[in-house]
XYZ file of C-alpha atoms in Angstrom:
484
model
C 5.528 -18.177 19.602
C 3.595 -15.037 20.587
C 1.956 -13.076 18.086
C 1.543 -10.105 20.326
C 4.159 -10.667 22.902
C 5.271 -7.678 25.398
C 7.773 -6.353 23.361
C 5.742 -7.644 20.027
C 2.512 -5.184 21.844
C 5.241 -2.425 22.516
C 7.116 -2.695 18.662
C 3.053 -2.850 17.159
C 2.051 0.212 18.973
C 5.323 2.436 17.832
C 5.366 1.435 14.931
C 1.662 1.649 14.137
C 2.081 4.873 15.489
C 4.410 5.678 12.454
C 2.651 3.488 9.969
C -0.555 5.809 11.047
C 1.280 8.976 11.794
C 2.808 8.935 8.572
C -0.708 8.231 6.958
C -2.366 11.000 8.948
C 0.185 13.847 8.053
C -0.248 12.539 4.106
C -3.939 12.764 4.225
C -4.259 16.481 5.765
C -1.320 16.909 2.679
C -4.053 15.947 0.422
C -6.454 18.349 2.206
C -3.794 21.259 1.885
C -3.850 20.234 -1.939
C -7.549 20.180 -2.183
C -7.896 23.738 -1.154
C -5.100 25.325 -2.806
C -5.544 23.365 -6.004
C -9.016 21.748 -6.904
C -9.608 18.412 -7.921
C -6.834 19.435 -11.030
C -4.421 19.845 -8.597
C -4.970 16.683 -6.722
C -4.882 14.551 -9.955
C -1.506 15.990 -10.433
C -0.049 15.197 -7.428
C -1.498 12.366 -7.014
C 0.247 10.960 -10.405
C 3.520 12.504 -9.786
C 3.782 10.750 -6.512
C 2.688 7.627 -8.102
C 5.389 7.891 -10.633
C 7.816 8.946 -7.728
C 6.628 5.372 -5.917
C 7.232 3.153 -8.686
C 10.785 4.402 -9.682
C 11.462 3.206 -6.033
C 9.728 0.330 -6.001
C 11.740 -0.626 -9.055
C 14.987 0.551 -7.718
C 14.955 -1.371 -4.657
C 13.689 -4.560 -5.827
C 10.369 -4.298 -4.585
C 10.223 -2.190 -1.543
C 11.390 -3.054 2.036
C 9.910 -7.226 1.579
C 13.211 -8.334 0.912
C 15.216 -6.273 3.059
C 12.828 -7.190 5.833
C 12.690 -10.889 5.163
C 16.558 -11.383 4.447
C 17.116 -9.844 7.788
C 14.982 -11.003 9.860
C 15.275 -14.757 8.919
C 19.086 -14.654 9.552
C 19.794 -14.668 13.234
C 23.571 -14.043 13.137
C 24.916 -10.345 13.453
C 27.706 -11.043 11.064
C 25.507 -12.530 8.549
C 22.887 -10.186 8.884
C 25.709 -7.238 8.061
C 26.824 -9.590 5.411
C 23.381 -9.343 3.870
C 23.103 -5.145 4.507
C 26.454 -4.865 2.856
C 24.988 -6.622 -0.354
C 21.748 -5.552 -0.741
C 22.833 -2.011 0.039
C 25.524 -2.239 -2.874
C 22.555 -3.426 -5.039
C 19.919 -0.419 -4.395
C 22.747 2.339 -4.931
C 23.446 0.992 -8.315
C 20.162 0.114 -9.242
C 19.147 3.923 -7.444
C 21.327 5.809 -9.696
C 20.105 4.051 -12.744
C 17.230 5.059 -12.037
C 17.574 8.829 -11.306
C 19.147 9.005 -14.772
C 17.100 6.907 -16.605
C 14.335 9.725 -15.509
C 16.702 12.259 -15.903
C 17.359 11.865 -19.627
C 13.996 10.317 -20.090
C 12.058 13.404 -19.084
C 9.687 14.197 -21.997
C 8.783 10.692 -23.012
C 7.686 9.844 -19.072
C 5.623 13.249 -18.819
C 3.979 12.873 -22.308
C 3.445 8.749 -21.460
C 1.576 9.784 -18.079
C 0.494 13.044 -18.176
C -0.265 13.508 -21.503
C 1.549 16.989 -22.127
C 4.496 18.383 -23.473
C 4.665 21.274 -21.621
C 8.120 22.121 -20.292
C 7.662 22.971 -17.309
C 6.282 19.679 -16.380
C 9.106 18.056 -17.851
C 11.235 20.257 -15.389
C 9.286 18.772 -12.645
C 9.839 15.262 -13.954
C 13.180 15.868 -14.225
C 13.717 16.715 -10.449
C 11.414 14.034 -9.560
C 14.427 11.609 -10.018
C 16.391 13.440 -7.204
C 13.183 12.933 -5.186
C 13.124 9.337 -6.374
C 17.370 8.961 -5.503
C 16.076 10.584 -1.755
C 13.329 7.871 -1.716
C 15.757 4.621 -2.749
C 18.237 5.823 0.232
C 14.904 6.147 2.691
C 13.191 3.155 1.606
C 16.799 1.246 2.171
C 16.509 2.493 5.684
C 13.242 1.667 6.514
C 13.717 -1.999 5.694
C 16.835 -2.253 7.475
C 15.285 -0.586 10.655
C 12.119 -2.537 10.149
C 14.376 -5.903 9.889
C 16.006 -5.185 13.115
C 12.933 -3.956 14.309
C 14.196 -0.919 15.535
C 10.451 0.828 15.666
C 11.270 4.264 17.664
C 13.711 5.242 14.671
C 11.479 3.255 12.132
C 8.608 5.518 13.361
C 10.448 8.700 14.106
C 11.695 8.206 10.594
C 8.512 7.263 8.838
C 6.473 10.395 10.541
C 9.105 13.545 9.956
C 9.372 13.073 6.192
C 5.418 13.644 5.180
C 5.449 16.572 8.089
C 7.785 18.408 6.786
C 6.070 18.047 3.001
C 3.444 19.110 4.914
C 4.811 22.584 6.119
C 6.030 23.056 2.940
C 2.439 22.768 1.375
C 0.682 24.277 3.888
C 2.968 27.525 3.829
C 2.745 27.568 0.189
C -1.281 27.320 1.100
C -1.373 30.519 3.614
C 0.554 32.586 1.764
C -1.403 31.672 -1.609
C 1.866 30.603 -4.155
C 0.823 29.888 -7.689
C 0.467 25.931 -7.778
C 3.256 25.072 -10.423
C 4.429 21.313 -10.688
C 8.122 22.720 -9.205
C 6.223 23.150 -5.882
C 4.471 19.931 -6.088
C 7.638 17.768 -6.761
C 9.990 19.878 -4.396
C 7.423 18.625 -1.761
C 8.361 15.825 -2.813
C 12.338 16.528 -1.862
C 11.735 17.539 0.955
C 9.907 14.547 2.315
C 11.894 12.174 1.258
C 15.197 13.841 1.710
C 14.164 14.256 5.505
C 13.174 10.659 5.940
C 16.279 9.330 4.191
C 18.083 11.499 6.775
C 16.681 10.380 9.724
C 16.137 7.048 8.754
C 20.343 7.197 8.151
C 20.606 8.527 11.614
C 18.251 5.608 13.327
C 20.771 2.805 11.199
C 23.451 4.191 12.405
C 22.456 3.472 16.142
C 22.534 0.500 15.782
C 24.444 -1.396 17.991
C 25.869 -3.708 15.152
C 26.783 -1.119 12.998
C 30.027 -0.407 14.594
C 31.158 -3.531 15.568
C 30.717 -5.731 12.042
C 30.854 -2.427 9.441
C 33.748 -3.972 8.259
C 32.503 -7.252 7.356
C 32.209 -8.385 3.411
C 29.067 -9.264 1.467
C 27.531 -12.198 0.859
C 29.093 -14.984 -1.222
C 28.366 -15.241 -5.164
C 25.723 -18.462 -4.132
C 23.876 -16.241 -1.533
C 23.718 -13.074 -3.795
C 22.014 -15.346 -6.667
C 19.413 -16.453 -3.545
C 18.661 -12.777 -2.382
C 18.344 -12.033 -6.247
C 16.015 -14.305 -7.493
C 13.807 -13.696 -4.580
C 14.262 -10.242 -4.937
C 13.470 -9.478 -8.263
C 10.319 -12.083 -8.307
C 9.270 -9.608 -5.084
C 10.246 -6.656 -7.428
C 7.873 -7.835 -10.541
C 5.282 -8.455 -7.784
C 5.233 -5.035 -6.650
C 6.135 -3.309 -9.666
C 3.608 -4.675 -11.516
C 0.936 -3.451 -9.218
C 2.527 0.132 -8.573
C 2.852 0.341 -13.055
C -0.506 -0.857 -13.117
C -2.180 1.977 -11.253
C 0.328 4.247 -12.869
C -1.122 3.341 -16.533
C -4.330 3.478 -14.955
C -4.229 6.881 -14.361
C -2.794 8.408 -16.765
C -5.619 6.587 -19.233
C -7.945 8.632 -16.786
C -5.788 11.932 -17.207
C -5.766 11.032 -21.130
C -9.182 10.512 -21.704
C -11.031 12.531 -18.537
C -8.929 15.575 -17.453
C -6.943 15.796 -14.575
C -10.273 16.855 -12.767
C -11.533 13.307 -13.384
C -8.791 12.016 -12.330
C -8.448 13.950 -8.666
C -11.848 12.862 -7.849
C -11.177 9.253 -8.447
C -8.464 9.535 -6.704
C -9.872 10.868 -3.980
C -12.086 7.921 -3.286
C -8.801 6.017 -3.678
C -6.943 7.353 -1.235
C -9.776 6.992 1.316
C -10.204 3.945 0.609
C -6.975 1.812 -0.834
C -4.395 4.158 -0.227
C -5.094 4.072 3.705
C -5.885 0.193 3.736
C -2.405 -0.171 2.223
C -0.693 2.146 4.883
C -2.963 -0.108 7.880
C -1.498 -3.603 6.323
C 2.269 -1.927 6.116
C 1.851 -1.557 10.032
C 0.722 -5.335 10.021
C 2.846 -6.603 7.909
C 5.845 -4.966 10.415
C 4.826 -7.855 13.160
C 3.140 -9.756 10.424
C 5.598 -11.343 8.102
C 8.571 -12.221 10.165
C 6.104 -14.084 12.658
C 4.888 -16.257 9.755
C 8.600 -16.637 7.851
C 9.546 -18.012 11.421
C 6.556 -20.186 11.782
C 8.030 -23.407 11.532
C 4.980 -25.941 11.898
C 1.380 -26.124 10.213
C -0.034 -25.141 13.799
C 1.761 -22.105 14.167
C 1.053 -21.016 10.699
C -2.658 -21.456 11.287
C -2.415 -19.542 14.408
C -0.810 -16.769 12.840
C -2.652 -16.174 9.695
C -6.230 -16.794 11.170
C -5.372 -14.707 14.037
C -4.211 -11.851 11.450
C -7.167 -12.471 9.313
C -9.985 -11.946 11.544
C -8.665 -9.115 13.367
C -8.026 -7.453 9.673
C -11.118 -8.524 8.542
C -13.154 -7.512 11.915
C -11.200 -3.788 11.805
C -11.307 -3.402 8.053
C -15.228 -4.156 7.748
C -16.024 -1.553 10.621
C -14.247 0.778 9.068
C -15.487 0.303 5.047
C -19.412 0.555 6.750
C -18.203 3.352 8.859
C -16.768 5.258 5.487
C -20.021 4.398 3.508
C -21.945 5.418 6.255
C -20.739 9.350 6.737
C -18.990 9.067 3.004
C -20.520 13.338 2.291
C -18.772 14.418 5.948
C -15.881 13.049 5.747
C -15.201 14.127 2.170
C -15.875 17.853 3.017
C -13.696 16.578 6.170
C -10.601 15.275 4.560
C -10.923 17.543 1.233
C -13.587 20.054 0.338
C -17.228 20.053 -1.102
C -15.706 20.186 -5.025
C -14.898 16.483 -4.147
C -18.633 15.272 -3.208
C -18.908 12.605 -6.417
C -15.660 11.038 -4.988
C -18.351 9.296 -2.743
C -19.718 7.000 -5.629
C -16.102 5.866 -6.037
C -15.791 5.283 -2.379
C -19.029 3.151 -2.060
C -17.687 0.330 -4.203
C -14.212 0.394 -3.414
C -14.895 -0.464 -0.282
C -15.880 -3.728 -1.216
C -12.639 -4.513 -3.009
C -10.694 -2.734 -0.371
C -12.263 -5.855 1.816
C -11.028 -8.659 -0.711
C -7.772 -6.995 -0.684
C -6.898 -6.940 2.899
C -8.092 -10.553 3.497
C -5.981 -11.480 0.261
C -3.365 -9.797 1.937
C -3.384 -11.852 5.317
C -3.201 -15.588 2.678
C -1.057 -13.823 0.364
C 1.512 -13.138 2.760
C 2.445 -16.852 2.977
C 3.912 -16.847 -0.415
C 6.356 -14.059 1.082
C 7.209 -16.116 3.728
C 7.811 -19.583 1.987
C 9.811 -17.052 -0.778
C 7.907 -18.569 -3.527
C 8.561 -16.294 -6.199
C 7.068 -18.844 -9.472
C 4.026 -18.413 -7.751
C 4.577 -14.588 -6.216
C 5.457 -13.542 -9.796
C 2.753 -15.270 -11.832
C -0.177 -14.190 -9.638
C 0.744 -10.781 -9.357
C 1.398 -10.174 -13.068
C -2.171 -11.716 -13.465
C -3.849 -9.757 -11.141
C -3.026 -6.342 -12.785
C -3.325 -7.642 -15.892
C -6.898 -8.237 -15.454
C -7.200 -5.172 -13.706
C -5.702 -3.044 -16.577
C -8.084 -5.510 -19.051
C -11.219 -4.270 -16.457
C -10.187 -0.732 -16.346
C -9.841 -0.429 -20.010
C -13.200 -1.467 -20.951
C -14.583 0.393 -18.258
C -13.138 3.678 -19.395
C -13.904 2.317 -23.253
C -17.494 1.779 -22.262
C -18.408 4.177 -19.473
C -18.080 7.661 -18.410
C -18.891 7.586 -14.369
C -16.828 7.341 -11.452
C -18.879 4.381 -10.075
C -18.058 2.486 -13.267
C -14.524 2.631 -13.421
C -14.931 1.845 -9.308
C -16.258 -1.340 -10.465
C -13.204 -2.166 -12.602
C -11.416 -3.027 -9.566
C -13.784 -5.676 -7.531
C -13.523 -8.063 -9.774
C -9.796 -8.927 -9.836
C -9.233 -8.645 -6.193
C -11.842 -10.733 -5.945
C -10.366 -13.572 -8.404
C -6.772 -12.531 -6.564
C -8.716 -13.660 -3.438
C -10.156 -16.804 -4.635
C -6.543 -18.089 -5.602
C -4.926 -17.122 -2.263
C -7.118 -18.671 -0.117
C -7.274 -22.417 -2.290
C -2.867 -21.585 -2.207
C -3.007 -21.152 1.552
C -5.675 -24.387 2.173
C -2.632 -25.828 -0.538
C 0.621 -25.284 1.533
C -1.233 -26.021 5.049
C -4.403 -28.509 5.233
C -5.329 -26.815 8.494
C -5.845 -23.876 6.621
C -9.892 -24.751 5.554
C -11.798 -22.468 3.488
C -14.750 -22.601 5.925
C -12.474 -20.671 8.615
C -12.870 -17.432 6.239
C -15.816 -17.266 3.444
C -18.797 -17.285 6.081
C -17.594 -13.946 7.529
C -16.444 -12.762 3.793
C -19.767 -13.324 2.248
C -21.947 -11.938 4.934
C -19.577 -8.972 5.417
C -19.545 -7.586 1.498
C -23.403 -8.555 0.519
C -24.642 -5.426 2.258
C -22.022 -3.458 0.964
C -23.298 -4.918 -2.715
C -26.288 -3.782 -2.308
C -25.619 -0.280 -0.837
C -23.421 0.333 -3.624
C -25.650 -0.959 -6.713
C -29.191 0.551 -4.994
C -27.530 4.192 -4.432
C -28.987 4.649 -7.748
C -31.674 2.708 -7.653
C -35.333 4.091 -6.097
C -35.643 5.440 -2.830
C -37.522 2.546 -1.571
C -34.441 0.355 -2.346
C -32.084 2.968 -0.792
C -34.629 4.050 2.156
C -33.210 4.658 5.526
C -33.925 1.067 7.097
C -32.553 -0.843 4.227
C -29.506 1.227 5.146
C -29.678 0.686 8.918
C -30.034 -2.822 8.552
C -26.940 -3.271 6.557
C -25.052 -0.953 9.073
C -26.296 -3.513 11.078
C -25.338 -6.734 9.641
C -21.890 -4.753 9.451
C -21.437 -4.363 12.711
C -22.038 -7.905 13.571
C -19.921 -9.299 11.351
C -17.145 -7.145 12.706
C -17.722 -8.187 16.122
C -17.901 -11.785 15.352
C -14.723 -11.762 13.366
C -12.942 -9.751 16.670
C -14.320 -12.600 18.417
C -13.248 -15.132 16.433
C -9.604 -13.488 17.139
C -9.912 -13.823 20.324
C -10.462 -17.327 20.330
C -7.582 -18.586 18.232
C -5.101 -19.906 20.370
C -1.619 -19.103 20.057
């Protein structure tokens, strides 16, 4: 097994290309927003397309995982159309409950997570369930297209949704429209409505898709199988999506929507983007390890995967720390300046995270789902229990920043020992060196940016740029040197 073989180098370029296409087109979306709305503006959209992301995540059990995994560890065409035929049965119904869950539910959902009554945002809310319906049919695609890793479509797909939210926004921009949360959600239409369609088109070019349409589901055994593992995968990811989601809104409730945008400006930069870089991983990522079939080849892949996230991901955090004022005024506008004291110390988390994410990752593959449930209900419990003292106990940006180290930390620890659990070869040695020497510097940055000048001078910040940098390159180099 090749991690990056010539066609696995050719399907990781395209569809990085719409992992990061997609990613680029959202974040000069948020730019748009910035300009033509404030920081009250962003908060806004920012929490209606959170809400938007976990009605899908909840109506197809968890995001693409499962579609990926069932399809990619089944070899046979018929049984792979077997398994489309089920789980496609499954998201429609579970879709539609959805949409009209929101539907009727309109005025309890805006007042839970916006904290108003007003009617016109419970208009919005209200066609945010045909947005979500859009999304379930997309999202459906994109795992089936990701399973057969079919990555022009999958890319071509995954880049013409956000571009054409972006015309949308940016027209509404130029010719200065009244921001109104109609505008914001039929963005929202729009993008996924386009995606869904061409992500429709690209599974329908499939070459199976002719041939075996006709076949039948799976039997009443299998269904249970893709089930269980698909609702533990659901919990997983719905409890993290909810979690964020009550997050803000305890920000919107207690700070203002301006509060809110500026925090989650920070977060984009920071999470939002590391989230959209693993997604493109995770495309090669996770059917290479659910196929690993011996200890060897599970070291290989995960330590290879490691290190190279770990050397790109720390480059990139002390990149982001280091020209944090330009590339807010870049990405959004000078109203979002204090953003910067949320993005100095989510960087460090943002560094747990994707590490976690690499060890994690073998619970996927070994379809776990005790353990997949029961540590991801944990971690956002403690990091709803962190965020609610730190919005209890604190008023700044950098302290509710804070709330969110911690867990991904602990969420680290356990993945790691889990990993080391499942394969021996897996030692702990292999990854805390690099871990520890890559966040101190970013420790101190973060808790000295208030502290005196000496502390913060401009050596003490060259030298951890410094450190940073050759951390990064050993990690790349420790890439290079696993053999595969």
């Amino acid at each position: 097994m090749r991690l990056f073989s010539a066609r696995g180098r050719g399907g990781a370029q395209v569809g990085a290309f719409g992992v990061f296409g997609a990613a680029f087109v959202w974040l000069v979306g948020f730019k748009v927003v910035a300009h033509w709305a404030g920081p009250e503006g962003v908060g806004l959209f920012s929490q209606l397309r959170q809400m938007a992301q976990a009605a899908t995540i909840g109506a197809t059990f968890g995001g693409t995982n499962a579609l990926v995994q069932g399809i990619a560890e089944r070899r046979d065409d018929a049984e792979r159309m077997q398994f489309r035929t089920t789980a496609a049965g499954l998201i429609a119904i579970s879709g539609s409950l959805v949409a009209i869950v929101m539907t009727v539910a309109a005025p309890q959902l805006t007042q839970f997570f916006l904290s108003s009554e007003d009617s016109g945002l419970v208009s919005a809310v209200r066609w945010l369930a045909l947005a979500v319906l859009l999304n379930v049919g997309a999202t459906y695609a994109l795992g089936v297209l990701n399973g057969y890793r079919s990555y022009p479509y999958l890319a071509l797909s995954q880049v013409s949704g956000p571009a054409a939210l972006l015309m949308l926004l940016a027209g509404a921009w130029w010719w200065a429209i009244p921001t109104t949360p109609q505008l914001l959600v039929g963005s929202f239409v729009l993008c996924f409505g386009v995606t869904c369609l061409f992500g429709a088109w690209g599974v329908s070019r499939l070459p199976i898709f002719v041939v075996a349409s006709g076949l039948r589901g799976l039997t009443k055994s299998q269904s249970r199988i893709f089930l269980r593992f698909a609702l533990s995968n659901l919990v997983a990811a719905l409890s993290t999506t909810v979690a964020l989601l009550l997050i803000r809104s305890w920000v919107i409730e207690s700070r203002g929507l301006a509060f809110a945008g500026l925090f989650d400006a920070g977060w984009t930069l920071t999470f939002n983007y590391t989230t959209l870089f693993l997604t493109a991983c995770s495309a090669i990522y996770l059917p290479l390890l659910t196929a690993a079939t011996s200890p060897e080849e599970q070291k290989a892949c995960m330590l290879r995967t490691a290190y190279l996230v770990f050397g790109a991901g720390v480059l990139i955090c002390y990149a982001m720390v280091l020209l944090r004022e330009p590339l807010i005024n870049l990405l959004y506008s000078p109203q979002f300046q204090a953003s910067g004291e949320v993005l100095m110390v989510l960087v460090i988390a943002v560094i747990f995270r994707g590490t976690s994410w690499v060890y994690g990752t073998m619970i996927l593959a070994t379809r776990n789902s005790r353990v997949l449930l029961l540590s991801d209900l944990a971690l956002n419990l403690c990091l709803l229990a962190t965020a609610r003292y730190s919005l209890e106990r604190y008023t700044s940006l950098e302290a509710l920043s804070w709330a969110f180290v911690l867990p991904n930390f602990l969420y680290l620890v356990f993945v790691i020992e889990y990993a080391h659990n499942k394969n021996s070869l897996m030692r702990r040695r292999l990854i805390w060196p690099l871990l520890v020497a890559g966040t101190l510097p970013l420790f101190y940055l973060a808790l000295a940016s208030s502290a005196p000048q000496l502390a913060y001078s401009g050596f003490t910040v060259g030298l951890c740029m410094a450190i940073g940098l050759a951390v990064s390159v050993a990690a790349l180099i420790a890439y290079k040197k696993v053999a595969l």
